[in-house]
Amino acid sequence: MYQTFIGLEVHIHLLTKTKVFCDCRSAFGDEPNTNICPVCMGYPGVLPALNIEAMRMGCTMARSLQCRIPERTWFERKQYFYPDMTKNYQISQFASPLGQEGRIELEGKNIKKTVRIRECHLEEDAGKMIHTGTVSLLDYNRAGVALLEIVTEPDMESGEEAELFIQQLRRMVRYLGICDGNMEEGSLRADANISINLPGKGLGKKVEIKNLNSSRFVRLSLNYEQERQAACLDAGKIIVQETRLWNENRDQTETMRTKENANDYRYFPEPDLPVFTPDREFLKSVDAALVELPRERFHRFQAEYKLSDEQADLICEEKAFADYFESTVEAVLASSGKITLDKAGAAQKVSNWLLSDIKHLLSRENMPLADIGSLKLTARRLAQLVFLVAEGQLSNKNAKQTLEFVLAEDKDPSSIIKEKGWSQISDPVVIKDAVEKVYAAEESTFSEVRAALANGNQKRIATLTAFLVGKVLAETRGRANPEIAGKVLNERIKEL
Ligand code: ADP
Ligand code: MG
Ligand code: ZN
């Protein structure tokens, strides 16, 4: 009965080698206060210098969010005091964010909508305050690390939509290679703004939930807040404009501070940094960094490889995983042998391998999907395996074993199959030999089949035939192609 408005402010740590305005290492987990210098500590008289790589990554993201990059973009000082910031101001962007007025298409189960991006701007992170017992410690390694802030318009309406936004954004930055997207370590964090109002009345009084470090918390806290605010209005109370925090132990939001008026940060242009004018060369380098984004790839995979929604989504989760899929399919299609697979056929086989065996294998080895490229089972080797099975040269069971040996011995599947003598027997003449041996040993079973055939007991026929196929496989140490073994066996039975 109320209308809900949700806008997100997402901060992402850019994967630059050095900080945004100095040459200090930009790294997570180093010994505290080892990556600092007079510039990021804000000593008097020092001069910041823009890290062009940070600007490039920021603009790459801005373009990927279909933002406009202005002809001139500059920095401001945002003034406030906090112990984790020795300068007493943060260099940020206020009047001329590097990316303006973009959009992202949300697409998920039961969700399909456009969310407008208000802006993307570049700024520096602050240090980290660590509270232990009675003292607070300060680690300034993070001070000056490049942050990109992405601000949406209040276009979302539920916790689910906001969660999906974060998930899509996370995939995007990982595809672009500009952020590791690790929310637990704080590389990607969100502030969520929410208000509700009677339909048609426009935005309500907004509450901001700060510092959410998982997409699940974004959903839970917003849905909690939506209900809290509705109950508040239902009871005839007014909603206080405030900043709240998500308490993950109590599954509720709690007041952090109430701000009656907007903070006055006294923004003014940073006098030590020149205005940045993206020239043609810079814009070309931004273009060069653009990639096919996850959602585009998802749609292409459905159209080109006839993958289902679920398959395409799972395969596109990581760029490296999707790249590996495409390379494998390509290599399968380039293989020559008795059979020819079409693209969709090859894609189904590769997808089945990737989403079951290979995924299990990665998790067993404790390897993230993104590291699939470093597997000893290269795309070319997987393609060989898939093709040998499709050709009937290798049984499924032996294929799985071959996979293990490829990993352990770093060899091609074809060499392992040769060494182990696993190549499947498809020659009917050879299989016939095995059938005759089984006949000699299992005459009584064959008589039973004959009897079952005479009185048309289909169930019994099936059971006995399956038993005999098993015997033929055993006779060939599992190498006979089961389908052909079945055919040869049936012919032999007919001859009885
Ligand atoms: P502030 O000046 O308090 O930071 P902004 O106008 O900059 O607020 O907006 C910050 C974020 O809050 C944006 O993502 C915006 O979409 C969202 N937002 C602003 N007003 C509202 C509102 N009334 N309800 C929900 N979200 C809002
Ligand atoms: Mg704001
Ligand atoms: Zn520094």
XYZ file of C-alpha atoms and ligand atoms in Angstrom:
525
model
C 0.000 0.000 0.000
C 3.032 2.252 0.275
C 5.387 2.987 -2.535
C 9.036 2.251 -1.819
C 12.082 4.146 -3.096
C 15.559 2.727 -2.810
C 18.803 4.316 -3.966
C 22.256 2.836 -3.467
C 25.693 4.343 -3.030
C 28.288 1.703 -3.780
C 32.002 2.101 -3.092
C 34.447 -0.053 -4.959
C 38.190 -0.338 -4.361
C 39.958 0.017 -7.663
C 42.641 -2.550 -8.409
C 45.369 -0.022 -9.145
C 48.889 -0.962 -8.047
C 49.364 2.373 -6.296
C 47.106 4.787 -4.439
C 45.097 7.463 -6.197
C 47.278 10.501 -5.454
C 50.682 9.056 -4.456
C 52.966 6.129 -5.254
C 52.266 4.059 -2.128
C 51.336 0.446 -2.651
C 47.603 -0.136 -2.746
C 47.282 -3.533 -1.075
C 45.076 -5.379 1.347
C 46.501 -7.126 4.411
C 49.986 -5.609 4.605
C 51.677 -4.812 7.949
C 49.847 -1.724 9.343
C 51.227 1.703 8.419
C 53.814 0.409 5.974
C 52.217 1.789 2.819
C 52.165 5.445 3.729
C 53.992 8.630 2.726
C 53.736 12.389 3.366
C 51.178 12.781 0.547
C 48.592 10.250 1.743
C 49.238 11.331 5.343
C 48.528 14.931 4.338
C 51.702 16.598 5.576
C 51.826 20.328 4.875
C 53.300 21.384 1.583
C 52.993 18.048 -0.256
C 51.481 17.762 -3.717
C 49.077 15.035 -4.783
C 49.301 13.748 -8.364
C 46.464 11.915 -10.096
C 46.997 8.212 -10.807
C 45.831 8.033 -14.416
C 45.150 4.304 -14.074
C 42.516 5.041 -11.431
C 40.910 7.605 -13.720
C 40.946 5.101 -16.575
C 39.341 2.350 -14.475
C 36.727 4.799 -13.200
C 35.871 5.929 -16.722
C 35.760 2.316 -17.938
C 33.157 1.540 -15.309
C 31.311 4.759 -16.097
C 31.131 3.799 -19.782
C 30.008 0.285 -18.894
C 27.173 1.870 -16.929
C 26.334 3.927 -20.017
C 27.336 7.145 -18.291
C 28.421 10.269 -20.097
C 32.014 11.306 -19.450
C 32.166 15.094 -19.200
C 34.677 17.141 -21.162
C 36.222 18.398 -17.954
C 36.266 16.694 -14.604
C 37.961 17.890 -11.439
C 38.319 17.232 -7.711
C 37.040 18.938 -4.588
C 37.993 18.822 -0.949
C 35.279 17.427 1.279
C 36.039 18.744 4.739
C 35.341 16.901 7.938
C 37.245 15.605 10.920
C 37.743 11.964 11.719
C 40.791 10.238 13.223
C 41.148 7.862 10.275
C 41.832 10.861 8.023
C 44.852 12.921 8.983
C 44.279 15.603 6.362
C 40.879 16.653 7.724
C 39.554 16.612 4.212
C 38.968 13.930 1.642
C 39.745 14.550 -2.004
C 36.592 13.629 -3.866
C 34.484 14.776 -6.801
C 31.398 16.897 -6.275
C 30.427 19.180 -9.134
C 31.907 17.230 -12.053
C 31.787 13.476 -11.430
C 33.720 11.506 -14.065
C 30.587 9.600 -15.085
C 27.094 11.081 -15.297
C 23.564 9.892 -16.027
C 23.902 6.228 -16.888
C 21.760 3.174 -16.433
C 21.846 -0.513 -15.702
C 19.268 -3.106 -16.695
C 18.323 -5.318 -13.778
C 17.385 -8.783 -14.911
C 16.626 -11.681 -12.657
C 13.872 -13.991 -11.531
C 10.708 -11.855 -11.583
C 12.769 -8.680 -11.907
C 13.241 -6.649 -15.032
C 13.771 -2.917 -14.796
C 16.072 -0.059 -15.580
C 17.883 1.600 -12.707
C 19.282 5.030 -13.496
C 22.836 5.752 -12.410
C 23.127 9.306 -11.151
C 26.916 9.435 -11.204
C 30.261 7.740 -10.672
C 33.038 9.656 -8.995
C 36.601 9.032 -7.968
C 37.799 9.667 -4.428
C 40.326 8.496 -1.859
C 39.567 6.052 0.914
C 40.283 6.822 4.567
C 42.398 4.759 6.969
C 41.050 2.101 9.267
C 40.330 2.434 12.963
C 40.667 -0.783 14.958
C 39.106 -0.856 18.407
C 40.726 -3.250 20.863
C 39.774 -3.188 24.532
C 40.382 0.274 25.867
C 42.439 1.608 22.977
C 41.810 2.377 19.354
C 44.524 1.715 16.806
C 44.941 3.381 13.460
C 46.151 1.782 10.258
C 46.611 4.277 7.436
C 47.521 1.778 4.717
C 44.075 2.232 3.208
C 44.238 6.042 3.336
C 44.481 7.293 -0.225
C 43.461 4.032 -1.902
C 41.413 4.718 -5.048
C 37.676 4.394 -4.545
C 34.987 4.693 -7.158
C 31.592 5.662 -5.796
C 28.555 4.754 -7.865
C 25.299 6.495 -6.979
C 21.903 5.397 -8.287
C 18.647 7.272 -8.529
C 16.006 5.984 -6.076
C 14.585 3.602 -8.696
C 14.549 0.311 -6.823
C 11.535 -0.881 -4.863
C 12.532 -3.924 -2.852
C 15.421 -5.537 -1.041
C 15.489 -8.175 -3.784
C 16.049 -5.566 -6.487
C 18.823 -3.910 -4.506
C 20.458 -7.288 -3.896
C 20.341 -8.056 -7.607
C 21.824 -4.642 -8.366
C 24.791 -5.398 -6.127
C 25.234 -8.855 -7.630
C 25.156 -7.539 -11.189
C 27.500 -4.703 -10.341
C 29.881 -7.133 -8.676
C 30.001 -9.347 -11.761
C 30.562 -6.313 -13.906
C 33.563 -4.956 -12.001
C 35.116 -8.412 -11.968
C 34.604 -8.780 -15.729
C 36.264 -5.409 -16.202
C 39.071 -6.391 -13.843
C 38.818 -3.095 -11.972
C 37.838 -4.487 -8.536
C 38.002 -7.928 -6.937
C 34.429 -7.493 -5.672
C 35.299 -9.049 -2.343
C 32.561 -7.706 -0.068
C 33.785 -9.430 3.085
C 37.129 -7.662 2.824
C 35.367 -4.401 2.049
C 36.469 -4.048 -1.583
C 32.852 -3.442 -2.469
C 30.513 -1.913 0.088
C 27.150 -0.246 -0.082
C 25.101 2.387 1.673
C 21.395 1.838 1.079
C 18.861 4.675 1.132
C 15.192 3.947 1.515
C 11.946 5.833 1.935
C 8.292 4.932 1.600
C 5.263 7.051 0.856
C 1.632 6.866 -0.187
C 1.372 6.138 -3.901
C 1.639 9.264 -6.017
C 3.098 11.346 -3.193
C 6.720 11.089 -4.388
C 9.755 10.375 -2.260
C 9.399 9.974 1.491
C 11.784 10.852 4.320
C 14.891 8.873 3.650
C 16.771 6.596 5.987
C 20.324 5.610 5.110
C 21.703 2.218 6.105
C 25.468 2.479 6.181
C 28.296 0.115 5.363
C 26.629 -3.048 4.152
C 29.222 -5.658 3.320
C 27.150 -8.383 1.713
C 24.419 -8.360 -0.896
C 22.294 -10.481 1.437
C 22.505 -7.811 4.157
C 21.446 -5.235 1.576
C 18.294 -7.259 0.911
C 17.579 -8.121 4.562
C 18.156 -4.631 5.936
C 16.066 -2.943 3.255
C 13.156 -5.341 3.654
C 13.345 -4.904 7.416
C 13.410 -1.128 7.031
C 10.499 -1.183 4.573
C 8.356 -2.940 7.174
C 9.541 -0.786 10.058
C 8.714 2.390 8.180
C 5.310 1.072 7.094
C 4.451 0.170 10.694
C 5.565 3.641 11.712
C 3.295 5.380 9.217
C 0.427 2.978 9.976
C 0.669 4.031 13.624
C 0.414 7.676 12.567
C 4.003 8.488 13.490
C 6.474 10.319 11.340
C 9.688 8.792 10.037
C 12.855 10.322 11.387
C 15.495 11.079 8.781
C 18.523 9.245 10.098
C 21.461 6.976 9.499
C 21.045 3.395 10.661
C 23.209 0.294 10.823
C 22.354 -3.330 10.161
C 22.815 -5.496 13.239
C 23.469 -8.912 11.770
C 23.178 -10.653 15.115
C 19.707 -9.307 15.787
C 18.496 -9.101 12.179
C 17.399 -5.497 12.525
C 18.471 -1.963 11.692
C 19.437 0.348 14.570
C 19.891 4.087 14.859
C 23.471 5.274 14.359
C 22.946 9.007 14.192
C 20.145 11.360 13.370
C 21.035 14.273 11.165
C 18.487 17.008 11.034
C 20.273 18.895 8.293
C 22.502 17.805 5.495
C 26.147 17.821 6.553
C 27.987 20.872 5.385
C 31.270 19.620 4.031
C 32.284 22.998 2.639
C 33.337 21.485 -0.656
C 35.797 23.604 -2.618
C 37.928 22.792 -5.664
C 41.168 20.996 -4.789
C 43.796 23.639 -5.596
C 46.664 21.154 -5.931
C 45.184 19.067 -8.745
C 44.606 20.377 -12.263
C 41.287 19.929 -14.049
C 41.329 16.649 -15.947
C 40.427 16.880 -19.624
C 40.070 13.428 -21.142
C 41.847 13.650 -24.503
C 41.370 11.377 -27.485
C 44.213 9.095 -26.495
C 42.816 8.660 -22.999
C 39.330 7.910 -24.317
C 40.815 5.369 -26.710
C 42.478 3.597 -23.817
C 39.130 3.531 -22.006
C 37.505 1.967 -25.076
C 40.263 -0.601 -25.210
C 39.509 -1.633 -21.627
C 35.797 -2.242 -22.295
C 34.667 -5.880 -22.419
C 31.521 -7.742 -23.302
C 29.582 -7.358 -20.060
C 28.052 -10.288 -18.158
C 24.462 -9.563 -19.161
C 25.323 -9.178 -22.848
C 27.302 -12.367 -22.709
C 24.447 -14.177 -20.971
C 22.084 -13.240 -23.801
C 24.600 -14.139 -26.483
C 25.233 -17.538 -24.886
C 21.522 -18.277 -24.950
C 21.177 -17.271 -28.585
C 24.424 -18.652 -29.940
C 24.808 -21.865 -27.932
C 21.141 -22.498 -27.105
C 21.957 -22.669 -23.398
C 19.137 -22.558 -20.863
C 18.697 -19.558 -18.553
C 20.291 -21.440 -15.725
C 23.224 -22.798 -17.717
C 24.023 -19.407 -19.243
C 23.808 -17.711 -15.867
C 26.081 -20.202 -14.141
C 28.638 -20.177 -16.945
C 28.723 -16.375 -17.108
C 29.311 -16.027 -13.371
C 33.007 -15.366 -13.958
C 34.630 -14.052 -17.101
C 37.419 -16.651 -16.987
C 34.863 -19.445 -16.651
C 32.861 -18.179 -19.623
C 36.080 -17.730 -21.636
C 37.059 -21.306 -20.834
C 33.628 -22.510 -21.957
C 33.925 -20.743 -25.295
C 37.477 -21.973 -25.924
C 36.440 -25.541 -25.155
C 33.424 -25.450 -27.454
C 35.569 -23.961 -30.191
C 38.169 -26.713 -29.790
C 35.475 -29.418 -29.829
C 34.106 -28.000 -33.072
C 37.589 -27.937 -34.567
C 38.206 -31.617 -33.745
C 37.939 -33.970 -36.644
C 36.790 -37.548 -36.471
C 33.916 -39.759 -37.476
C 31.243 -37.486 -36.102
C 30.553 -33.784 -36.426
C 28.858 -31.943 -33.607
C 26.958 -28.739 -34.171
C 27.553 -25.726 -31.959
C 24.552 -26.323 -29.715
C 25.405 -30.005 -29.361
C 29.000 -29.312 -28.428
C 27.902 -26.546 -26.058
C 25.545 -28.890 -24.194
C 28.285 -31.443 -23.679
C 30.826 -28.848 -22.541
C 28.279 -27.176 -20.284
C 27.468 -30.509 -18.628
C 31.128 -31.128 -17.914
C 31.747 -27.623 -16.621
C 28.737 -27.393 -14.369
C 29.207 -30.797 -12.757
C 32.631 -32.461 -12.817
C 34.779 -29.396 -13.373
C 32.938 -27.324 -10.774
C 33.276 -30.103 -8.220
C 36.902 -30.463 -9.063
C 37.572 -26.755 -8.576
C 35.847 -26.694 -5.230
C 37.699 -29.850 -4.156
C 41.003 -28.148 -5.053
C 39.843 -24.984 -3.299
C 40.190 -23.049 -6.523
C 37.871 -20.163 -7.333
C 36.032 -20.360 -10.682
C 38.063 -17.400 -11.871
C 41.237 -19.514 -11.661
C 39.992 -22.148 -14.088
C 42.583 -20.927 -16.579
C 45.380 -22.313 -14.398
C 44.000 -25.873 -14.355
C 46.203 -28.538 -15.925
C 43.024 -29.518 -17.693
C 43.217 -26.820 -20.343
C 40.271 -26.007 -22.583
C 41.985 -27.925 -25.391
C 42.355 -31.008 -23.175
C 38.753 -30.893 -22.006
C 37.678 -30.577 -25.617
C 39.659 -33.714 -26.442
C 37.957 -35.583 -23.636
C 34.490 -34.401 -24.671
C 35.167 -35.346 -28.277
C 36.527 -38.823 -27.481
C 33.414 -39.582 -25.443
C 31.128 -38.215 -28.164
C 32.912 -40.373 -30.731
C 32.399 -43.446 -28.599
C 36.130 -43.903 -28.151
C 35.991 -43.519 -24.395
C 33.360 -44.541 -21.848
C 31.943 -41.934 -19.487
C 33.355 -43.772 -16.532
C 36.852 -43.909 -17.986
C 36.543 -40.275 -19.035
C 36.152 -39.257 -15.398
C 39.218 -41.283 -14.459
C 41.148 -39.819 -17.374
C 40.322 -36.375 -16.023
C 42.027 -37.214 -12.719
C 45.150 -38.438 -14.505
C 45.298 -35.337 -16.695
C 45.436 -33.278 -13.501
C 47.901 -35.521 -11.701
C 50.275 -36.125 -14.605
C 49.816 -33.002 -16.718
C 49.313 -35.016 -19.918
C 46.805 -35.001 -22.750
C 43.760 -37.269 -22.368
C 44.717 -39.135 -25.555
C 48.108 -40.178 -24.118
C 46.565 -41.290 -20.848
C 43.931 -43.342 -22.639
C 46.629 -44.984 -24.716
C 48.801 -45.726 -21.667
C 45.916 -47.175 -19.677
C 44.439 -49.048 -22.599
C 41.081 -47.356 -21.998
C 40.088 -46.635 -25.529
C 36.627 -47.899 -26.055
C 36.005 -50.895 -28.309
C 33.394 -50.112 -30.924
C 34.374 -52.784 -33.455
C 31.426 -55.254 -33.602
C 33.741 -58.097 -34.609
C 35.811 -57.714 -31.449
C 32.681 -57.327 -29.347
C 31.184 -60.443 -30.926
C 34.173 -62.420 -29.594
C 33.382 -61.232 -26.089
C 29.695 -62.090 -26.554
C 30.631 -65.637 -27.531
C 32.763 -66.018 -24.412
C 29.852 -64.807 -22.285
C 27.535 -67.219 -24.117
C 29.832 -70.102 -23.272
C 29.835 -69.161 -19.599
C 26.172 -68.124 -19.284
C 24.279 -70.622 -21.414
C 21.533 -70.996 -18.848
C 20.898 -67.242 -18.794
C 20.618 -67.253 -22.553
C 18.011 -70.052 -22.308
C 16.083 -67.991 -19.816
C 16.070 -65.047 -22.245
C 14.748 -67.361 -24.916
C 11.955 -68.466 -22.607
C 11.105 -64.907 -21.684
C 11.023 -63.991 -25.371
C 8.625 -66.874 -26.037
C 6.077 -65.692 -23.482
C 6.715 -61.992 -24.146
C 7.872 -61.125 -20.617
C 9.378 -57.751 -21.499
C 10.492 -56.923 -17.979
C 12.369 -60.158 -17.611
C 13.971 -59.705 -21.050
C 15.223 -56.265 -20.086
C 16.672 -57.449 -16.776
C 18.454 -60.406 -18.308
C 19.811 -58.413 -21.237
C 21.178 -55.758 -18.914
C 22.866 -58.495 -16.888
C 24.442 -59.954 -20.016
C 25.615 -56.567 -21.312
C 27.310 -56.139 -17.944
C 29.062 -59.452 -18.472
C 30.228 -58.409 -21.952
C 31.588 -55.143 -20.545
C 33.396 -57.049 -17.799
C 34.821 -59.418 -20.420
C 36.353 -56.378 -22.194
C 37.436 -54.771 -18.913
C 34.886 -52.026 -19.363
C 36.103 -51.027 -22.800
C 33.252 -52.250 -24.980
C 30.897 -49.533 -26.102
C 27.726 -50.488 -24.148
C 25.396 -49.497 -26.970
C 27.163 -51.648 -29.529
C 27.541 -54.475 -27.018
C 23.754 -54.393 -26.549
C 23.140 -54.549 -30.294
C 25.537 -57.461 -30.889
C 24.065 -59.308 -27.934
C 20.502 -58.897 -29.229
C 21.504 -60.229 -32.585
C 23.103 -63.239 -30.896
C 19.943 -63.859 -28.894
C 17.841 -63.774 -32.072
C 20.103 -66.461 -33.539
C 19.380 -68.858 -30.669
P 22.492 12.928 0.452
O 22.691 14.326 0.003
O 21.806 12.782 1.755
O 23.723 12.094 0.321
P 21.587 12.278 -2.112
O 20.533 13.073 -2.735
O 22.994 12.538 -2.496
O 21.430 12.318 -0.559
O 21.263 10.765 -2.445
C 22.024 9.732 -1.953
C 21.335 8.432 -2.335
O 20.054 8.353 -1.712
C 21.060 8.276 -3.806
O 21.305 6.929 -4.168
C 19.603 8.601 -3.952
O 19.010 7.868 -5.001
C 19.033 8.152 -2.637
N 17.884 8.943 -2.203
C 17.819 10.284 -2.127
N 16.630 10.649 -1.629
C 15.930 9.529 -1.362
C 14.629 9.248 -0.833
N 13.815 10.216 -0.414
N 14.264 7.948 -0.725
C 15.082 6.972 -1.099
N 16.301 7.178 -1.598
C 16.733 8.429 -1.730
Mg 25.290 11.863 -1.145
Zn 51.267 7.682 -0.001
